[in-house]
mmCIF file of C-alpha atoms in Angstrom:
data_model
loop_
_atom_site.group_PDB
_atom_site.id
_atom_site.type_symbol
_atom_site.label_atom_id
_atom_site.label_comp_id
_atom_site.label_asym_id
_atom_site.label_seq_id
_atom_site.Cartn_x
_atom_site.Cartn_y
_atom_site.Cartn_z
ATOM 1 C CA ALA A 145 6.323 20.841 -20.071
ATOM 2 C CA LEU A 146 4.753 17.417 -19.802
ATOM 3 C CA TRP A 147 2.795 17.963 -23.019
ATOM 4 C CA ALA A 148 5.451 19.864 -24.968
ATOM 5 C CA ASP A 149 6.743 16.867 -26.926
ATOM 6 C CA ARG A 150 3.476 15.082 -27.601
ATOM 7 C CA SER A 151 2.857 13.938 -31.166
ATOM 8 C CA GLU A 152 -0.290 14.498 -33.180
ATOM 9 C CA ASN A 153 -1.836 11.348 -31.674
ATOM 10 C CA SER A 154 -5.021 11.745 -29.687
ATOM 11 C CA GLU A 155 -4.911 12.624 -26.006
ATOM 12 C CA PHE A 156 -6.016 9.072 -25.229
ATOM 13 C CA ASN A 157 -3.067 7.563 -27.104
ATOM 14 C CA TYR A 158 -0.661 9.969 -25.457
ATOM 15 C CA VAL A 159 -1.899 9.047 -21.995
ATOM 16 C CA ARG A 160 -1.646 5.356 -22.826
ATOM 17 C CA GLU A 161 1.923 5.768 -24.060
ATOM 18 C CA MET A 162 2.829 7.856 -21.018
ATOM 19 C CA LEU A 163 1.548 5.205 -18.637
ATOM 20 C CA ALA A 164 3.389 2.447 -20.479
ATOM 21 C CA SER A 165 6.701 4.295 -20.790
ATOM 22 C CA PRO A 166 9.536 2.885 -18.635
ATOM 23 C CA ASP A 167 10.945 6.425 -18.475
ATOM 24 C CA SER A 168 7.907 7.875 -16.694
ATOM 25 C CA ASN A 169 8.559 8.737 -13.067
ATOM 26 C CA ASP A 170 6.198 9.522 -10.207
ATOM 27 C CA GLU A 171 6.348 13.272 -10.781
ATOM 28 C CA ASP A 172 5.458 12.864 -14.467
ATOM 29 C CA LEU A 173 2.472 10.715 -13.598
ATOM 30 C CA ARG A 174 1.300 13.097 -10.870
ATOM 31 C CA ALA A 175 1.516 15.957 -13.356
ATOM 32 C CA LEU A 176 -0.485 13.923 -15.840
ATOM 33 C CA ASP A 177 -3.109 13.228 -13.183
ATOM 34 C CA ASP A 178 -3.272 16.926 -12.296
ATOM 35 C CA TYR A 179 -3.759 17.807 -15.971
ATOM 36 C CA LEU A 180 -6.578 15.296 -16.482
ATOM 37 C CA ASN A 181 -8.344 15.549 -13.129
ATOM 38 C CA GLY A 182 -7.413 18.989 -11.839
ATOM 39 C CA PRO A 183 -4.728 19.919 -9.291
ATOM 40 C CA GLY A 184 -4.259 17.654 -6.307
ATOM 41 C CA THR A 185 -6.371 18.339 -3.255
ATOM 42 C CA HIS A 186 -3.585 17.989 -0.692
ATOM 43 C CA ASP A 187 -0.040 19.128 -0.113
ATOM 44 C CA ARG A 188 2.280 16.232 -0.868
ATOM 45 C CA LYS A 189 4.677 17.473 1.802
ATOM 46 C CA ASP A 190 2.062 16.347 4.344
ATOM 47 C CA GLU A 191 2.178 12.733 3.165
ATOM 48 C CA PRO A 192 3.546 10.461 5.928
ATOM 49 C CA TRP A 193 5.189 7.838 3.719
ATOM 50 C CA ARG A 194 8.826 6.767 3.591
ATOM 51 C CA ASP A 195 10.860 7.903 0.586
ATOM 52 C CA GLY A 196 10.815 5.287 -2.138
ATOM 53 C CA SER A 197 8.017 3.172 -0.655
ATOM 54 C CA SER A 198 6.411 0.910 -3.253
ATOM 55 C CA PHE A 199 3.046 0.338 -1.568
ATOM 56 C CA ARG A 200 1.216 2.492 0.992
ATOM 57 C CA VAL A 201 -1.417 1.300 3.444
ATOM 58 C CA PHE A 202 -3.569 3.545 5.630
ATOM 59 C CA ILE A 203 -4.634 1.800 8.855
ATOM 60 C CA SER A 204 -7.961 3.088 10.185
ATOM 61 C CA HIS A 205 -8.460 2.365 13.891
ATOM 62 C CA LEU A 206 -9.938 3.637 17.132
ATOM 63 C CA ALA A 207 -7.510 5.726 19.182
ATOM 64 C CA GLU A 208 -7.815 3.437 22.210
ATOM 65 C CA HIS A 209 -6.561 0.515 20.113
ATOM 66 C CA LYS A 210 -3.405 2.171 18.818
ATOM 67 C CA ALA A 211 -1.304 -0.744 20.134
ATOM 68 C CA SER A 212 -3.015 -3.157 17.726
ATOM 69 C CA ALA A 213 -2.552 -0.679 14.883
ATOM 70 C CA SER A 214 1.140 -0.243 15.692
ATOM 71 C CA SER A 215 1.689 -4.000 15.764
ATOM 72 C CA LEU A 216 -0.051 -4.428 12.420
ATOM 73 C CA LYS A 217 1.988 -1.555 10.960
ATOM 74 C CA SER A 218 5.230 -3.303 11.937
ATOM 75 C CA SER A 219 4.004 -6.619 10.534
ATOM 76 C CA LEU A 220 3.009 -5.080 7.195
ATOM 77 C CA GLU A 221 6.381 -3.344 6.959
ATOM 78 C CA TRP A 222 8.063 -6.733 7.432
ATOM 79 C CA TRP A 223 6.518 -7.618 4.052
ATOM 80 C CA GLY A 224 7.700 -4.368 2.475
ATOM 81 C CA LEU A 225 4.445 -2.402 2.690
ATOM 82 C CA ASP A 226 4.626 1.135 4.090
ATOM 83 C CA ALA A 227 1.830 1.597 6.646
ATOM 84 C CA SER A 228 0.550 4.780 8.257
ATOM 85 C CA ILE A 229 -1.312 5.253 11.531
ATOM 86 C CA ALA A 230 -2.313 8.755 12.528
ATOM 87 C CA HIS A 231 -1.085 8.868 16.127
ATOM 88 C CA LYS A 232 2.420 7.661 15.246
ATOM 89 C CA ASP A 233 3.237 9.094 11.836
ATOM 90 C CA ILE A 234 2.401 12.789 12.177
ATOM 91 C CA ASN A 235 5.498 14.940 12.635
ATOM 92 C CA PRO A 236 5.435 17.658 15.288
ATOM 93 C CA GLY A 237 4.187 20.949 13.899
ATOM 94 C CA LEU A 238 2.005 19.429 11.196
ATOM 95 C CA GLU A 239 -1.751 19.688 11.528
ATOM 96 C CA TRP A 240 -3.047 16.157 12.049
ATOM 97 C CA ALA A 241 -6.132 16.576 9.833
ATOM 98 C CA HIS A 242 -3.958 17.678 6.894
ATOM 99 C CA VAL A 243 -1.693 14.650 7.302
ATOM 100 C CA ILE A 244 -4.626 12.245 7.524
ATOM 101 C CA LEU A 245 -6.195 13.741 4.393
ATOM 102 C CA ALA A 246 -2.866 13.584 2.562
ATOM 103 C CA ALA A 247 -2.476 9.931 3.547
ATOM 104 C CA LEU A 248 -6.033 9.114 2.459
ATOM 105 C CA HIS A 249 -5.496 10.843 -0.893
ATOM 106 C CA SER A 250 -2.218 9.029 -1.574
ATOM 107 C CA CYS A 251 -2.553 5.564 -0.010
ATOM 108 C CA ASP A 252 -2.830 2.470 -2.231
ATOM 109 C CA ALA A 253 -5.144 0.604 0.149
ATOM 110 C CA LEU A 254 -6.935 1.032 3.478
ATOM 111 C CA VAL A 255 -7.152 -1.510 6.286
ATOM 112 C CA GLY A 256 -9.819 -1.077 8.967
ATOM 113 C CA LEU A 257 -9.383 -2.621 12.431
ATOM 114 C CA LEU A 258 -12.935 -3.478 13.479
ATOM 115 C CA HIS A 259 -13.030 -3.157 17.243
ATOM 116 C CA THR A 260 -16.311 -2.433 18.999
ATOM 117 C CA GLY A 261 -17.177 1.207 18.324
ATOM 118 C CA PHE A 262 -15.484 1.421 14.921
ATOM 119 C CA ASN A 263 -18.849 1.748 13.170
ATOM 120 C CA THR A 264 -19.949 4.621 15.443
ATOM 121 C CA SER A 265 -16.721 6.598 15.091
ATOM 122 C CA PRO A 266 -17.253 9.395 12.552
ATOM 123 C CA TRP A 267 -13.530 9.475 11.810
ATOM 124 C CA CYS A 268 -13.144 5.758 11.081
ATOM 125 C CA ASP A 269 -16.383 5.667 9.112
ATOM 126 C CA GLN A 270 -15.350 8.653 6.991
ATOM 127 C CA GLU A 271 -11.885 7.197 6.365
ATOM 128 C CA VAL A 272 -13.438 3.988 5.040
ATOM 129 C CA GLY A 273 -15.911 5.918 2.903
ATOM 130 C CA PHE A 274 -13.138 8.135 1.550
ATOM 131 C CA ALA A 275 -11.106 5.103 0.452
ATOM 132 C CA MET A 276 -14.115 3.362 -1.074
ATOM 133 C CA GLY A 277 -14.907 6.546 -2.977
ATOM 134 C CA ARG A 278 -11.408 6.418 -4.472
ATOM 135 C CA ALA A 279 -12.086 2.816 -5.564
ATOM 136 C CA ILE A 280 -8.925 1.508 -3.905
ATOM 137 C CA PRO A 281 -8.888 -1.795 -1.984
ATOM 138 C CA VAL A 282 -10.456 -1.533 1.470
ATOM 139 C CA VAL A 283 -9.707 -4.523 3.705
ATOM 140 C CA PRO A 284 -11.702 -5.066 6.928
ATOM 141 C CA VAL A 285 -10.000 -6.914 9.797
ATOM 142 C CA ARG A 286 -12.638 -8.547 11.987
ATOM 143 C CA ILE A 287 -11.541 -8.204 15.617
ATOM 144 C CA GLU A 288 -14.716 -7.632 17.647
ATOM 145 C CA ILE A 289 -17.380 -6.681 15.094
ATOM 146 C CA ASP A 290 -18.298 -7.688 11.540
ATOM 147 C CA PRO A 291 -17.920 -5.386 8.542
ATOM 148 C CA TYR A 292 -21.080 -3.375 7.860
ATOM 149 C CA GLY A 293 -22.780 -1.462 5.042
ATOM 150 C CA PHE A 294 -20.804 -1.391 1.813
ATOM 151 C CA PHE A 295 -17.806 -2.347 3.945
ATOM 152 C CA GLY A 296 -19.630 -5.616 4.672
ATOM 153 C CA MET A 297 -19.509 -6.649 1.026
ATOM 154 C CA ILE A 298 -15.756 -7.226 1.342
ATOM 155 C CA GLN A 299 -14.271 -10.473 2.661
ATOM 156 C CA ALA A 300 -12.933 -9.768 6.149
ATOM 157 C CA VAL A 301 -9.514 -10.794 7.424
ATOM 158 C CA PRO A 302 -9.746 -12.654 10.754
ATOM 159 C CA TRP A 303 -7.828 -11.519 13.836
ATOM 160 C CA SER A 304 -6.601 -14.833 15.200
ATOM 161 C CA ALA A 305 -6.504 -15.866 18.831
ATOM 162 C CA GLY A 306 -2.868 -16.941 18.545
ATOM 163 C CA ASP A 307 0.262 -15.345 19.975
ATOM 164 C CA GLU A 308 0.851 -13.074 16.957
ATOM 165 C CA PRO A 309 -2.539 -12.092 15.504
ATOM 166 C CA GLU A 310 -1.076 -9.028 13.785
ATOM 167 C CA ALA A 311 1.483 -11.167 11.918
ATOM 168 C CA ASP A 312 -1.224 -13.579 10.742
ATOM 169 C CA ALA A 313 -3.457 -10.680 9.684
ATOM 170 C CA ALA A 314 -0.606 -8.955 7.818
ATOM 171 C CA LYS A 315 0.158 -12.122 5.840
ATOM 172 C CA THR A 316 -3.496 -12.467 4.838
ATOM 173 C CA ILE A 317 -3.740 -8.773 3.929
ATOM 174 C CA VAL A 318 -0.655 -9.057 1.707
ATOM 175 C CA GLY A 319 -2.170 -12.100 -0.016
ATOM 176 C CA THR A 320 -5.466 -10.276 -0.522
ATOM 177 C CA LEU A 321 -3.785 -7.251 -2.071
ATOM 178 C CA MET A 322 -1.577 -9.421 -4.251
ATOM 179 C CA LYS A 323 -4.648 -11.111 -5.742
ATOM 180 C CA ASP A 324 -6.371 -7.787 -6.415
ATOM 181 C CA LYS A 325 -5.688 -6.684 -9.992
ATOM 182 C CA ARG A 326 -5.633 -3.044 -8.851
ATOM 183 C CA THR A 327 -2.675 -3.613 -6.544
ATOM 184 C CA SER A 328 -0.987 -6.873 -7.541
ATOM 185 C CA GLU A 329 1.882 -5.312 -9.469
ATOM 186 C CA ARG A 330 2.799 -2.755 -6.799
ATOM 187 C CA VAL A 331 2.571 -5.269 -3.943
ATOM 188 C CA THR A 332 4.794 -7.594 -5.960
ATOM 189 C CA ASP A 333 7.290 -4.762 -6.394
ATOM 190 C CA ALA A 334 7.287 -4.090 -2.647
ATOM 191 C CA ILE A 335 7.958 -7.743 -1.825
ATOM 192 C CA VAL A 336 10.695 -8.056 -4.447
ATOM 193 C CA LEU A 337 12.388 -4.976 -2.991
ATOM 194 C CA MET A 338 12.177 -6.497 0.486
ATOM 195 C CA LEU A 339 13.550 -9.806 -0.777
ATOM 196 C CA GLU A 340 16.514 -8.052 -2.348
ATOM 197 C CA HIS A 341 17.414 -6.829 1.140
ATOM 198 C CA ALA A 342 16.403 -9.960 3.088
ATOM 199 C CA THR A 343 18.236 -10.185 6.413
ATOM 200 C CA SER A 344 17.637 -13.850 7.267
ATOM 201 C CA TYR A 345 16.883 -17.205 5.651
ATOM 202 C CA ALA A 346 13.417 -17.182 7.229
ATOM 203 C CA ASN A 347 12.719 -13.718 5.814
ATOM 204 C CA ALA A 348 13.868 -14.721 2.321
ATOM 205 C CA ASN A 349 11.884 -17.976 2.431
ATOM 206 C CA ALA A 350 8.652 -16.273 3.494
ATOM 207 C CA LEU A 351 8.914 -13.506 0.903
ATOM 208 C CA ALA A 352 9.763 -15.932 -1.913
ATOM 209 C CA THR A 353 6.902 -18.238 -0.921
ATOM 210 C CA ALA A 354 4.488 -15.304 -0.967
ATOM 211 C CA LEU A 355 5.556 -14.483 -4.532
ATOM 212 C CA LEU A 356 5.317 -18.101 -5.637
ATOM 213 C CA GLU A 357 1.977 -18.987 -4.079
ATOM 214 C CA GLY A 358 0.203 -15.621 -3.916
ATOM 215 C CA GLY A 359 -0.459 -14.986 -7.586
ATOM 216 C CA ALA A 360 2.209 -12.283 -7.805
ATOM 217 C CA LYS A 361 2.349 -10.229 -10.995
ATOM 218 C CA VAL A 362 6.036 -10.846 -11.667
ATOM 219 C CA SER A 363 7.579 -8.969 -14.587
ATOM 220 C CA THR A 364 10.802 -9.705 -16.447
ATOM 221 C CA THR A 365 12.354 -6.804 -14.529
ATOM 222 C CA HIS A 366 11.336 -8.443 -11.254
ATOM 223 C CA LEU A 367 12.898 -11.717 -12.403
ATOM 224 C CA SER A 368 16.175 -9.972 -13.204
ATOM 225 C CA ARG A 369 16.175 -8.331 -9.777
ATOM 226 C CA LEU A 370 15.447 -11.653 -8.071
ATOM 227 C CA ARG A 371 18.293 -13.345 -9.928
ATOM 228 C CA ARG A 372 20.653 -10.550 -8.913
ATOM 229 C CA ALA A 373 19.491 -10.873 -5.308
ATOM 230 C CA GLN A 374 20.254 -14.589 -5.428
ATOM 231 C CA LEU A 375 23.780 -13.840 -6.589
ATOM 232 C CA GLU A 376 24.488 -10.902 -4.277
ATOM 233 C CA ASN A 377 22.578 -11.606 -1.056
ATOM 234 C CA SER A 378 23.757 -14.690 0.836
ATOM 235 C CA GLN A 379 20.480 -14.808 2.794
ATOM 236 C CA VAL A 380 18.662 -15.335 -0.497
ATOM 237 C CA GLU A 381 21.282 -17.578 -2.081
ATOM 238 C CA LYS A 382 21.326 -20.075 0.811
ATOM 239 C CA ALA A 383 17.636 -19.985 1.744
ATOM 240 C CA PRO A 384 16.156 -23.269 0.428
ATOM 241 C CA GLY A 385 12.660 -21.820 -0.066
ATOM 242 C CA ALA A 386 13.943 -18.812 -1.961
#
């Protein structure tokens, strides 16, 4: 059905037009990907993401440090990014390996929490390698050890000694992903969506500042949404930074 109405243009031109079309939805693009690259290798029902999430982050971590992963998940979600950690996001009855694979296949970026032992864990190491093989952003967070191997070629995010290291790390991760041309547009979309629903002046100020100073890829559609948010959301309208 996806190809039924194509013109006599080449396949390349059709794909280019499909990707640029404002009418294309996620299902259309997944079908296009299946046509070009073969059927997907996971069941999308196993994906752990929220409905409508704009940007998806897989957090790779050692099981004994799930508290750090949970804190970082919450901090990333404050910025509008949907984050998944295996021990918390697998629904009862689903096989955990299937959910992890589905998340790895469908995430937009991976963040690795580098505690001692991360580099000797076959699971963490394979998760990082899987993401690097997909050529998506892989962001190391240096907590106890330095990034290593190909992982070591990427600038690490520090885990501060302050009261809220996960909040500081999340802010830096968001900035890193916003500067990456592979993810800038989708991270921008996630932050704009969060700003539209800002619940405090501080929230609106922080999100607006991130867009202004982080090199956000802001489209005319984003600008229209931001203007509407200013008119309709008092937390945006009265926040001096926003």
